Amino acid sequence: MQSLDLLNFNQFHRRNSRASALIVSCGIALSAVVSTNAATETPDEMAPVRVFDQVVVPVPHEIFAVLDDLGIRGWKGVAPLPKRPQRISRPQAALLLGAVVAEGFLAVQAEDMDKTKDLGPEVLELADMLGVKNEVAGHARSIVDGADEGRWDDVREELDKTQQTVRNAMTKLRDDDLAAFVSFGGWVRGTEAVSHVILDSYTVERAELLRQPDLARHFSKTLKAVEGSAAKAPGVKTMNKALDKLSKLMSKEMLTDIEVKQIEDICTESVAAIYGAKVEAATDE
Amino acid sequence: MSEVPQMNNSNSTHGMKTLVKNRTLQCGIMSLAMMVVTPQVARAVVDDAHSFALEAAQEDVEKGGVKIRYDYASGSLKNGQTTTVGYQVFRGNAYWFYLGSSEMVTKFTVSVTDADGKEIKGEVKKFDNSYIFQFVPERTMLVAVTLSGVAEDAEEFSWALVYGYKTVNQSDSDSDEVKENESE
C-alpha cells in the first residue's frame, strides 16, 4: 500500500486487532436514506453478516462535536478542498456537493465566516448542475445569512437539510446512484478531516471515532452496484479501491496513529479523485 | 427480538402536542409496544409518521439540546413484517431515536442491537403514539434498529425513524496514552 511508504513514524502501537462484527447491507431504496442492493458480498473473515434495509449516514458534526467536547481545536488546519474543475458531469456534481456540504460542517466547526459564506453559492452551483437549484436555493441563502450572523447551529441545520433535500430530489428523479454519491462525497471528506484532526492530538480513544467499517462496506457495496454514466464518474475506480482498504483498516479494534494517517491519506486521495485528479494509477497497486 | 409490554394511552390524540406522561421504562433491552386510540383519524402517509416522530423529539430539542438529523429512515410495513435500519453511532455522543407511525393504533416491536448482535440497553419513553429510545453507546459502531408492527385498523402502516444526538461529558481516558512516536 503506497501510503505506508509515506509514513515516517518511528513507533506506533501495533495492537492485536480482530475483525469486528460487521454488516453487509442490502435492501430497498426508501426515503432519502442510502440504500444498497441485495447482492452477494464476501464479508471479512470471522465477521458475522447482518442485513440492513436502509443505512442512515451520519453528518461530520456528529464526530466533530465529540472531538470539540474533548477540547480538540485543529479545524482550520485541514487542507482545503481541491479546486473544482470547470466541466463536471452530474455524477461528479453529486459527489462534489456531498464534499462541499462536509466542508461546510468543517468551516462551521472552525467558525470561519468567510469560508462558510463562500460555500453557499458553491452549493447552489452544484445543485444547479444536478437540476435541483430551486429546491436548494433557500438553504444556500440561509447558510450565507447564518454565517453572516454567526448562527452556527442554524448553519449546521441548513447543511444537513441541503444534503437531505438534494438526495430526496435525486431519489424522486430515480437517480438513486447520485443520491448515494452525495452521501459518499460527504462521508469521505468528513472522514479525511476527522483523521487529520485526530492525528494532530492522537489518542486511541479519539481514533476510535474512525471505526466505521460497516459504513465503508456499505458504501463499497453501493458504489460497486452503480451502473451507467455514474459508474464512469471521476474517482469511482479510486473510491472502490479506497473503500476496500478503509473497511479493513477501520475494522481494527484499536487504530494506531499510523493507521489513522493511512485513513487520512486514502480519503485525501479519494477526494482528489472525485475532483478529477489523476490518482487512479496510485491506487492500482 | 423481544416480546413487548403493552403501553396503553387511551386518550391521546394523534398530532397533539400534549405530552403523555413520559413513562420511563427501565428496560434491559428496547422492547416495547404502544396502543393509542383515536380511531377517526384518516389513514396517514409516511410524512405523517415523520411529523409525529419530530413532535416526539420537540421537547428534547428545545429543552435538552438534542440535535436532530434531517436524514431519517422511513417506509411502509405490512403487519408483522420486519425491517432493519443501520445507524452509525459514535462514543462520546448520546443518541435518541424517535419512532413515529401513521396509524393511530400500532403495536410496535423494536430491537436495537450492537455490532455483535447484542441488544443495547437504553431508556424507553412514549410520546403520544411515538416511541423514544435513548442510549449512550459504549463504543463507536453501527447499530441495527429492527422494527415490526401491527396496526389495529389496517393491514399495513407507514413508519419513520428520526434520530438525534448530543455530546456527553466523557473523560478522554487515554489522553496521556500512546504518542510514543513523539517520545521515542
CSV table of C-alpha atoms in Angstrom, one decimal:
chain,number,residue,atom,x,y,z
A,1,MET,CA,0.0,0.0,0.0
A,2,GLN,CA,1.6,3.2,-1.1
A,3,SER,CA,0.5,5.3,1.9
A,4,LEU,CA,2.5,3.0,4.2
A,5,ASP,CA,5.7,4.1,2.5
A,6,LEU,CA,4.9,7.7,3.0
A,7,LEU,CA,4.7,7.4,6.8
A,8,ASN,CA,7.6,8.3,8.9
A,9,PHE,CA,6.5,7.5,12.4
A,10,ASN,CA,9.1,5.8,14.4
A,11,GLN,CA,6.9,3.9,16.8
A,12,PHE,CA,3.4,3.1,16.9
A,13,HIS,CA,1.2,0.6,18.7
A,14,ARG,CA,0.6,-2.5,16.7
A,15,ARG,CA,-2.1,-3.9,18.7
A,16,ASN,CA,-3.8,-7.2,18.0
A,17,SER,CA,-6.9,-6.4,16.1
A,18,ARG,CA,-9.6,-8.7,15.3
A,19,ALA,CA,-12.3,-8.3,12.8
A,20,SER,CA,-15.3,-6.6,14.3
A,21,ALA,CA,-18.8,-7.7,13.9
A,22,LEU,CA,-19.7,-6.4,10.6
A,23,ILE,CA,-22.5,-5.8,8.4
A,24,VAL,CA,-23.5,-6.4,4.9
A,25,SER,CA,-26.2,-4.0,4.0
A,26,CYS,CA,-28.7,-4.7,1.4
A,27,GLY,CA,-32.1,-3.6,0.6
A,28,ILE,CA,-34.5,-1.2,-0.9
A,29,ALA,CA,-34.5,2.4,-1.7
A,30,LEU,CA,-36.7,4.3,0.7
A,31,SER,CA,-36.8,7.9,1.6
A,32,ALA,CA,-33.6,9.8,1.5
A,33,VAL,CA,-31.6,7.2,3.3
A,34,VAL,CA,-28.9,5.5,1.3
A,35,SER,CA,-29.9,2.0,0.5
A,36,THR,CA,-28.0,-0.7,-1.1
A,37,ASN,CA,-28.7,-3.5,-3.5
A,38,ALA,CA,-29.2,-7.0,-2.3
A,39,ALA,CA,-26.2,-8.7,-3.7
A,40,THR,CA,-23.8,-11.3,-2.6
A,41,GLU,CA,-20.7,-9.9,-0.9
A,42,THR,CA,-17.9,-11.6,0.8
A,43,PRO,CA,-17.6,-10.2,4.3
A,44,ASP,CA,-14.4,-10.1,6.2
A,45,GLU,CA,-13.4,-13.3,7.7
A,46,MET,CA,-14.9,-14.1,11.0
A,47,ALA,CA,-17.4,-11.2,10.6
A,48,PRO,CA,-21.0,-12.2,11.1
A,49,VAL,CA,-23.3,-10.9,8.5
A,50,ARG,CA,-26.1,-8.5,9.3
A,51,VAL,CA,-28.6,-7.4,6.7
A,52,PHE,CA,-29.9,-3.8,6.6
A,53,ASP,CA,-32.7,-2.5,4.5
A,54,GLN,CA,-31.5,1.1,5.0
A,55,VAL,CA,-28.4,2.7,6.4
A,56,VAL,CA,-28.5,6.3,7.7
A,57,VAL,CA,-25.2,8.0,7.0
A,58,PRO,CA,-24.0,10.4,9.8
A,59,VAL,CA,-23.0,14.0,9.2
A,60,PRO,CA,-19.5,15.1,10.1
A,61,HIS,CA,-20.7,17.2,13.0
A,62,GLU,CA,-21.6,14.0,14.9
A,63,ILE,CA,-17.9,13.4,15.2
A,64,PHE,CA,-16.8,17.0,15.2
A,65,ALA,CA,-19.0,17.6,18.3
A,66,VAL,CA,-17.3,14.8,20.2
A,67,LEU,CA,-13.8,16.0,19.4
A,68,ASP,CA,-14.8,19.6,20.2
A,69,ASP,CA,-16.1,18.4,23.5
A,70,LEU,CA,-12.7,16.9,24.2
A,71,GLY,CA,-11.1,20.3,23.5
A,72,ILE,CA,-9.8,19.5,20.0
A,73,ARG,CA,-9.4,22.7,18.1
A,74,GLY,CA,-7.5,21.8,14.9
A,75,TRP,CA,-10.2,22.5,12.4
A,76,LYS,CA,-8.5,25.2,10.5
A,77,GLY,CA,-5.5,23.0,9.8
A,78,VAL,CA,-7.3,20.7,7.5
A,79,ALA,CA,-6.3,21.2,3.9
A,80,PRO,CA,-8.9,22.9,1.7
A,81,LEU,CA,-10.8,21.1,-1.0
A,82,PRO,CA,-9.1,20.9,-4.4
A,83,LYS,CA,-10.1,23.4,-7.0
A,84,ARG,CA,-13.3,22.5,-8.8
A,85,PRO,CA,-12.8,21.5,-12.4
A,86,GLN,CA,-14.7,23.7,-14.9
A,87,ARG,CA,-16.5,20.9,-16.6
A,88,ILE,CA,-18.2,18.3,-14.5
A,89,SER,CA,-20.8,15.7,-15.1
A,90,ARG,CA,-23.9,15.2,-13.0
A,91,PRO,CA,-22.5,12.2,-11.1
A,92,GLN,CA,-19.4,14.3,-10.3
A,93,ALA,CA,-21.5,17.2,-9.2
A,94,ALA,CA,-23.3,14.9,-6.8
A,95,LEU,CA,-20.0,13.7,-5.3
A,96,LEU,CA,-18.7,17.2,-5.0
A,97,LEU,CA,-21.9,18.5,-3.5
A,98,GLY,CA,-21.5,16.0,-0.7
A,99,ALA,CA,-17.9,17.0,-0.2
A,100,VAL,CA,-18.8,20.7,-0.2
A,101,VAL,CA,-21.5,20.1,2.4
A,102,ALA,CA,-19.0,18.3,4.6
A,103,GLU,CA,-16.7,21.3,4.0
A,104,GLY,CA,-19.4,23.5,5.3
A,105,PHE,CA,-19.6,21.5,8.5
A,106,LEU,CA,-15.8,21.9,8.8
A,107,ALA,CA,-16.0,25.6,8.2
A,108,VAL,CA,-18.7,26.0,10.8
A,109,GLN,CA,-16.8,24.0,13.3
A,110,ALA,CA,-13.9,26.4,12.7
A,111,GLU,CA,-16.4,29.3,12.9
A,112,ASP,CA,-14.9,30.5,9.6
A,113,MET,CA,-17.4,33.0,8.4
A,114,ASP,CA,-15.9,33.8,5.0
A,115,LYS,CA,-15.3,30.2,4.1
A,116,THR,CA,-18.8,29.3,5.1
A,117,LYS,CA,-20.3,32.1,3.2
A,118,ASP,CA,-18.4,31.1,0.1
A,119,LEU,CA,-19.8,27.6,0.3
A,120,GLY,CA,-23.4,28.9,-0.1
A,121,PRO,CA,-23.0,29.9,-3.8
A,122,GLU,CA,-21.0,26.8,-4.5
A,123,VAL,CA,-23.7,24.6,-3.1
A,124,LEU,CA,-26.1,26.4,-5.4
A,125,GLU,CA,-24.0,26.0,-8.5
A,126,LEU,CA,-23.6,22.3,-7.9
A,127,ALA,CA,-27.3,21.9,-7.2
A,128,ASP,CA,-28.0,23.7,-10.5
A,129,MET,CA,-25.8,21.1,-12.3
A,130,LEU,CA,-27.9,18.4,-10.7
A,131,GLY,CA,-31.2,20.2,-11.7
A,132,VAL,CA,-32.2,20.9,-8.2
A,133,LYS,CA,-31.3,24.6,-7.8
A,134,ASN,CA,-34.7,25.8,-6.9
A,135,GLU,CA,-35.0,23.2,-4.1
A,136,VAL,CA,-31.7,24.2,-2.6
A,137,ALA,CA,-31.9,28.0,-3.1
A,138,GLY,CA,-33.4,28.6,0.3
A,139,HIS,CA,-30.9,26.5,2.1
A,140,ALA,CA,-28.0,28.2,0.3
A,141,ARG,CA,-29.3,31.6,1.3
A,142,SER,CA,-29.8,30.5,4.9
A,143,ILE,CA,-26.2,29.2,5.0
A,144,VAL,CA,-24.9,32.6,4.0
A,145,ASP,CA,-27.2,34.5,6.3
A,146,GLY,CA,-26.5,32.3,9.2
A,147,ALA,CA,-22.7,32.6,8.7
A,148,ASP,CA,-23.1,36.3,8.5
A,149,GLU,CA,-24.7,36.4,11.9
A,150,GLY,CA,-22.6,33.7,13.5
A,151,ARG,CA,-25.6,31.4,14.0
A,152,TRP,CA,-23.5,28.3,13.6
A,153,ASP,CA,-26.1,25.8,14.8
A,154,ASP,CA,-28.6,27.2,12.3
A,155,VAL,CA,-26.0,26.8,9.5
A,156,ARG,CA,-25.3,23.2,10.5
A,157,GLU,CA,-29.0,22.6,10.3
A,158,GLU,CA,-29.2,24.1,6.9
A,159,LEU,CA,-26.2,22.0,5.7
A,160,ASP,CA,-28.0,18.8,6.9
A,161,LYS,CA,-31.2,20.0,5.2
A,162,THR,CA,-29.3,20.8,2.0
A,163,GLN,CA,-27.9,17.3,1.7
A,164,GLN,CA,-31.3,15.8,2.6
A,165,THR,CA,-33.1,18.0,0.0
A,166,VAL,CA,-30.7,17.1,-2.8
A,167,ARG,CA,-30.9,13.4,-2.0
A,168,ASN,CA,-34.6,13.5,-1.8
A,169,ALA,CA,-34.7,15.2,-5.2
A,170,MET,CA,-32.3,12.7,-6.7
A,171,THR,CA,-34.4,9.8,-5.4
A,172,LYS,CA,-37.6,11.4,-6.9
A,173,LEU,CA,-35.8,11.7,-10.2
A,174,ARG,CA,-34.9,8.0,-9.8
A,175,ASP,CA,-31.2,9.0,-9.6
A,176,ASP,CA,-30.6,6.7,-6.6
A,177,ASP,CA,-27.0,6.4,-7.6
A,178,LEU,CA,-26.5,10.1,-7.4
A,179,ALA,CA,-28.2,10.3,-4.1
A,180,ALA,CA,-25.7,7.8,-2.8
A,181,PHE,CA,-22.9,9.8,-4.3
A,182,VAL,CA,-23.9,12.8,-2.3
A,183,SER,CA,-23.7,10.8,0.9
A,184,PHE,CA,-20.3,9.3,-0.1
A,185,GLY,CA,-18.8,12.6,-1.1
A,186,GLY,CA,-19.7,14.0,2.3
A,187,TRP,CA,-18.6,10.9,4.3
A,188,VAL,CA,-15.2,10.7,2.6
A,189,ARG,CA,-14.4,14.4,3.1
A,190,GLY,CA,-15.6,14.3,6.6
A,191,THR,CA,-13.5,11.3,7.4
A,192,GLU,CA,-10.5,13.0,5.8
A,193,ALA,CA,-11.0,16.0,8.1
A,194,VAL,CA,-11.6,13.9,11.2
A,195,SER,CA,-8.5,11.8,10.6
A,196,HIS,CA,-6.4,14.9,10.2
A,197,VAL,CA,-7.7,16.4,13.4
A,198,ILE,CA,-7.3,13.2,15.4
A,199,LEU,CA,-3.8,12.8,14.2
A,200,ASP,CA,-2.9,16.2,15.5
A,201,SER,CA,-3.5,15.0,19.0
A,202,TYR,CA,-3.7,11.3,18.7
A,203,THR,CA,-5.1,9.0,21.4
A,204,VAL,CA,-6.6,5.6,21.0
A,205,GLU,CA,-9.9,6.8,22.2
A,206,ARG,CA,-10.1,9.6,19.7
A,207,ALA,CA,-9.0,7.3,16.9
A,208,GLU,CA,-11.9,5.0,17.8
A,209,LEU,CA,-14.2,7.6,16.2
A,210,LEU,CA,-12.9,6.3,12.9
A,211,ARG,CA,-14.0,2.8,13.4
A,212,GLN,CA,-16.7,2.8,10.8
A,213,PRO,CA,-16.0,-0.4,8.8
A,214,ASP,CA,-19.7,-1.1,8.3
A,215,LEU,CA,-20.2,2.3,6.6
A,216,ALA,CA,-17.2,1.8,4.4
A,217,ARG,CA,-18.5,-1.6,3.4
A,218,HIS,CA,-21.9,-0.1,2.9
A,219,PHE,CA,-20.5,2.5,0.5
A,220,SER,CA,-18.4,-0.1,-1.2
A,221,LYS,CA,-21.4,-2.2,-1.9
A,222,THR,CA,-23.4,0.7,-3.1
A,223,LEU,CA,-20.6,2.0,-5.4
A,224,LYS,CA,-20.0,-1.4,-6.9
A,225,ALA,CA,-23.7,-1.6,-7.8
A,226,VAL,CA,-23.6,1.7,-9.7
A,227,GLU,CA,-24.2,1.5,-13.4
A,228,GLY,CA,-24.3,3.6,-16.5
A,229,SER,CA,-22.7,7.1,-16.6
A,230,ALA,CA,-22.5,7.3,-12.8
A,231,ALA,CA,-20.1,4.3,-12.8
A,232,LYS,CA,-17.8,6.3,-15.1
A,233,ALA,CA,-17.7,9.4,-12.9
A,234,PRO,CA,-14.2,10.6,-11.9
A,235,GLY,CA,-12.9,8.8,-8.9
A,236,VAL,CA,-15.3,5.9,-8.8
A,237,LYS,CA,-12.5,3.4,-9.5
A,238,THR,CA,-10.3,5.0,-6.9
A,239,MET,CA,-13.1,5.1,-4.4
A,240,ASN,CA,-13.9,1.5,-4.8
A,241,LYS,CA,-10.3,0.6,-4.1
A,242,ALA,CA,-10.2,3.1,-1.3
A,243,LEU,CA,-13.3,1.7,0.4
A,244,ASP,CA,-11.9,-1.8,0.3
A,245,LYS,CA,-8.8,-0.5,2.2
A,246,LEU,CA,-10.8,1.6,4.5
A,247,SER,CA,-13.1,-1.2,5.6
A,248,LYS,CA,-10.1,-3.3,6.5
A,249,LEU,CA,-8.4,-0.5,8.4
A,250,MET,CA,-11.5,0.6,10.2
A,251,SER,CA,-12.2,-2.9,11.3
A,252,LYS,CA,-9.2,-2.8,13.6
A,253,GLU,CA,-10.1,-2.9,17.3
A,254,MET,CA,-7.7,-0.1,18.1
A,255,LEU,CA,-6.4,2.2,15.4
A,256,THR,CA,-2.8,3.3,15.7
A,257,ASP,CA,-1.6,6.7,14.7
A,258,ILE,CA,0.0,5.2,11.6
A,259,GLU,CA,-3.4,3.7,10.7
A,260,VAL,CA,-5.2,7.0,11.2
A,261,LYS,CA,-2.6,8.5,8.9
A,262,GLN,CA,-3.3,5.8,6.3
A,263,ILE,CA,-7.1,6.5,6.6
A,264,GLU,CA,-6.4,10.2,6.1
A,265,ASP,CA,-4.2,9.5,3.0
A,266,ILE,CA,-6.7,7.2,1.5
A,267,CYS,CA,-9.5,9.7,2.0
A,268,THR,CA,-7.4,12.6,0.6
A,269,GLU,CA,-6.7,10.5,-2.5
A,270,SER,CA,-10.4,9.8,-2.9
A,271,VAL,CA,-11.4,13.4,-2.5
A,272,ALA,CA,-8.7,14.4,-5.1
A,273,ALA,CA,-10.1,11.7,-7.4
A,274,ILE,CA,-13.6,12.9,-7.2
A,275,TYR,CA,-12.3,16.3,-8.1
A,276,GLY,CA,-10.8,14.8,-11.2
A,277,ALA,CA,-7.2,14.4,-10.1
A,278,LYS,CA,-5.3,11.7,-11.9
A,279,VAL,CA,-4.7,9.4,-8.9
A,280,GLU,CA,-6.1,6.2,-10.4
A,281,ALA,CA,-2.6,4.9,-11.0
A,282,ALA,CA,-1.6,5.5,-7.4
A,283,THR,CA,-4.2,3.1,-6.1
A,284,ASP,CA,-3.7,0.4,-8.7
A,285,GLU,CA,-1.2,-1.4,-6.7
B,1,MET,CA,-36.4,-9.5,19.0
B,2,SER,CA,-38.1,-9.4,22.3
B,3,GLU,CA,-41.8,-9.6,23.1
B,4,VAL,CA,-43.2,-6.3,24.0
B,5,PRO,CA,-45.0,-5.0,27.1
B,6,GLN,CA,-48.2,-3.1,26.4
B,7,MET,CA,-48.5,0.6,27.0
B,8,ASN,CA,-51.9,2.0,26.7
B,9,ASN,CA,-52.6,5.7,26.4
B,10,SER,CA,-56.2,5.7,25.7
B,11,ASN,CA,-57.0,9.4,25.5
B,12,SER,CA,-54.1,10.6,23.5
B,13,THR,CA,-54.8,12.5,20.3
B,14,HIS,CA,-52.6,11.9,17.3
B,15,GLY,CA,-50.7,15.1,16.4
B,16,MET,CA,-51.5,16.9,19.6
B,17,LYS,CA,-48.6,18.3,21.5
B,18,THR,CA,-49.9,17.0,24.7
B,19,LEU,CA,-47.1,15.3,26.4
B,20,VAL,CA,-48.3,12.0,27.5
B,21,LYS,CA,-46.6,11.4,30.8
B,22,ASN,CA,-43.4,10.0,29.7
B,23,ARG,CA,-43.3,6.7,31.3
B,24,THR,CA,-39.7,5.8,31.5
B,25,LEU,CA,-39.3,2.1,31.3
B,26,GLN,CA,-36.1,0.8,32.6
B,27,CYS,CA,-35.8,-1.9,30.2
B,28,GLY,CA,-32.8,-4.1,29.8
B,29,ILE,CA,-33.5,-4.1,26.2
B,30,MET,CA,-35.5,-1.9,24.0
B,31,SER,CA,-38.7,-3.9,23.8
B,32,LEU,CA,-42.0,-2.1,23.9
B,33,ALA,CA,-45.3,-1.5,22.4
B,34,MET,CA,-47.8,1.2,22.2
B,35,MET,CA,-51.5,1.5,22.0
B,36,VAL,CA,-53.1,4.8,21.2
B,37,VAL,CA,-56.7,5.0,20.5
B,38,THR,CA,-58.1,7.7,18.2
B,39,PRO,CA,-59.9,5.9,15.5
B,40,GLN,CA,-61.4,8.7,13.5
B,41,VAL,CA,-58.1,9.9,12.0
B,42,ALA,CA,-57.7,9.3,8.4
B,43,ARG,CA,-55.1,7.0,7.0
B,44,ALA,CA,-51.8,8.8,7.0
B,45,VAL,CA,-48.7,8.5,4.9
B,46,VAL,CA,-45.0,8.3,5.6
B,47,ASP,CA,-44.7,12.1,6.1
B,48,ASP,CA,-47.3,11.9,8.9
B,49,ALA,CA,-45.2,9.3,10.6
B,50,HIS,CA,-42.2,11.6,10.2
B,51,SER,CA,-44.2,14.5,11.6
B,52,PHE,CA,-45.2,12.5,14.6
B,53,ALA,CA,-41.7,11.4,15.2
B,54,LEU,CA,-40.5,15.0,15.1
B,55,GLU,CA,-43.2,16.0,17.5
B,56,ALA,CA,-41.9,13.4,19.9
B,57,ALA,CA,-38.4,15.0,19.5
B,58,GLN,CA,-39.5,18.5,20.1
B,59,GLU,CA,-39.0,18.7,23.9
B,60,ASP,CA,-35.6,17.1,23.7
B,61,VAL,CA,-34.6,19.6,21.1
B,62,GLU,CA,-35.9,22.6,22.9
B,63,LYS,CA,-35.0,21.7,26.4
B,64,GLY,CA,-32.4,19.0,26.1
B,65,GLY,CA,-30.2,20.4,23.4
B,66,VAL,CA,-30.6,17.4,21.2
B,67,LYS,CA,-29.6,18.0,17.6
B,68,ILE,CA,-32.0,16.3,15.2
B,69,ARG,CA,-30.8,14.9,11.9
B,70,TYR,CA,-32.8,15.7,8.9
B,71,ASP,CA,-31.9,12.4,7.3
B,72,TYR,CA,-34.2,9.7,8.5
B,73,ALA,CA,-35.4,6.2,7.7
B,74,SER,CA,-38.9,5.5,6.7
B,75,GLY,CA,-41.1,3.2,4.8
B,76,SER,CA,-44.2,1.1,4.9
B,77,LEU,CA,-44.7,-2.3,6.6
B,78,LYS,CA,-47.3,-4.9,6.4
B,79,ASN,CA,-48.5,-6.1,9.8
B,80,GLY,CA,-45.9,-8.4,11.2
B,81,GLN,CA,-43.3,-7.6,8.5
B,82,THR,CA,-39.8,-6.6,9.8
B,83,THR,CA,-37.3,-4.1,8.6
B,84,THR,CA,-33.8,-3.2,9.9
B,85,VAL,CA,-32.1,0.2,9.7
B,86,GLY,CA,-28.4,0.8,10.4
B,87,TYR,CA,-27.1,3.8,12.2
B,88,GLN,CA,-23.5,4.7,12.8
B,89,VAL,CA,-23.1,5.9,16.4
B,90,PHE,CA,-20.0,7.4,18.0
B,91,ARG,CA,-18.8,7.0,21.5
B,92,GLY,CA,-19.0,10.4,23.2
B,93,ASN,CA,-22.5,11.1,21.9
B,94,ALA,CA,-25.8,10.1,23.4
B,95,TYR,CA,-28.5,9.1,20.9
B,96,TRP,CA,-32.2,9.5,20.7
B,97,PHE,CA,-34.4,7.5,18.3
B,98,TYR,CA,-37.9,8.7,17.6
B,99,LEU,CA,-40.3,6.2,16.0
B,100,GLY,CA,-43.5,7.5,14.6
B,101,SER,CA,-46.3,5.6,12.9
B,102,SER,CA,-49.0,6.8,10.5
B,103,GLU,CA,-51.6,4.6,12.2
B,104,MET,CA,-53.3,5.5,15.4
B,105,VAL,CA,-53.1,2.1,16.9
B,106,THR,CA,-49.9,0.4,16.1
B,107,LYS,CA,-48.2,-2.1,18.3
B,108,PHE,CA,-44.5,-1.9,17.6
B,109,THR,CA,-41.8,-4.4,18.4
B,110,VAL,CA,-38.4,-2.8,18.3
B,111,SER,CA,-35.0,-4.1,19.0
B,112,VAL,CA,-31.7,-2.3,19.0
B,113,THR,CA,-28.5,-4.4,18.7
B,114,ASP,CA,-24.8,-3.6,18.6
B,115,ALA,CA,-22.3,-4.8,16.1
B,116,ASP,CA,-22.0,-8.1,17.9
B,117,GLY,CA,-25.8,-8.6,17.7
B,118,LYS,CA,-26.3,-8.0,21.4
B,119,GLU,CA,-29.3,-6.0,22.5
B,120,ILE,CA,-28.5,-2.5,23.6
B,121,LYS,CA,-29.8,-1.2,26.9
B,122,GLY,CA,-31.5,2.2,26.9
B,123,GLU,CA,-34.3,4.3,28.2
B,124,VAL,CA,-37.7,4.0,26.6
B,125,LYS,CA,-40.3,6.7,26.7
B,126,LYS,CA,-43.5,7.2,24.9
B,127,PHE,CA,-44.9,10.4,23.4
B,128,ASP,CA,-48.5,10.1,22.1
B,129,ASN,CA,-48.2,7.3,19.7
B,130,SER,CA,-44.5,7.6,19.1
B,131,TYR,CA,-41.6,5.9,20.9
B,132,ILE,CA,-38.4,7.4,22.1
B,133,PHE,CA,-35.4,5.3,22.8
B,134,GLN,CA,-32.3,6.9,24.3
B,135,PHE,CA,-28.9,5.4,24.9
B,136,VAL,CA,-25.3,6.2,25.2
B,137,PRO,CA,-23.1,3.9,23.1
B,138,GLU,CA,-20.1,2.3,24.8
B,139,ARG,CA,-18.2,2.3,21.6
B,140,THR,CA,-18.3,3.6,18.1
B,141,MET,CA,-20.2,1.2,15.9
B,142,LEU,CA,-23.1,0.6,13.5
B,143,VAL,CA,-26.2,-0.3,15.5
B,144,ALA,CA,-29.1,-2.1,14.0
B,145,VAL,CA,-32.7,-1.0,14.7
B,146,THR,CA,-35.0,-3.7,13.8
B,147,LEU,CA,-38.7,-3.0,13.9
B,148,SER,CA,-42.0,-4.5,13.1
B,149,GLY,CA,-45.5,-3.6,14.0
B,150,VAL,CA,-49.2,-4.5,13.8
B,151,ALA,CA,-51.7,-1.8,13.0
B,152,GLU,CA,-55.1,-2.3,14.6
B,153,ASP,CA,-57.2,-0.9,11.8
B,154,ALA,CA,-55.1,-1.5,8.8
B,155,GLU,CA,-53.1,-4.2,7.1
B,156,GLU,CA,-50.1,-2.0,6.8
B,157,PHE,CA,-48.7,1.2,8.2
B,158,SER,CA,-46.1,3.8,7.4
B,159,TRP,CA,-43.3,4.5,9.9
B,160,ALA,CA,-40.5,7.0,10.3
B,161,LEU,CA,-37.4,6.7,12.5
B,162,VAL,CA,-35.8,10.0,13.3
B,163,TYR,CA,-32.7,10.3,15.4
B,164,GLY,CA,-30.9,13.0,17.3
B,165,TYR,CA,-27.6,13.2,19.2
B,166,LYS,CA,-25.9,15.2,21.8
B,167,THR,CA,-22.4,15.0,23.2
B,168,VAL,CA,-22.0,13.6,26.7
B,169,ASN,CA,-19.2,14.5,29.0
B,170,GLN,CA,-16.6,12.0,28.6
B,171,SER,CA,-13.2,11.5,30.1
B,172,ASP,CA,-10.5,11.2,27.4
B,173,SER,CA,-9.1,8.4,29.5
B,174,ASP,CA,-6.3,7.6,27.2
B,175,SER,CA,-5.2,11.1,26.6
B,176,ASP,CA,-1.9,10.5,28.2
B,177,GLU,CA,-1.6,7.3,26.4
B,178,VAL,CA,0.3,6.5,23.2
B,179,LYS,CA,2.0,9.3,21.4
B,180,GLU,CA,5.0,7.1,21.6
B,181,ASN,CA,6.0,8.4,18.2
B,182,GLU,CA,6.8,11.7,19.9
B,183,SER,CA,8.5,10.3,23.0
B,184,GLU,CA,10.6,7.7,21.3
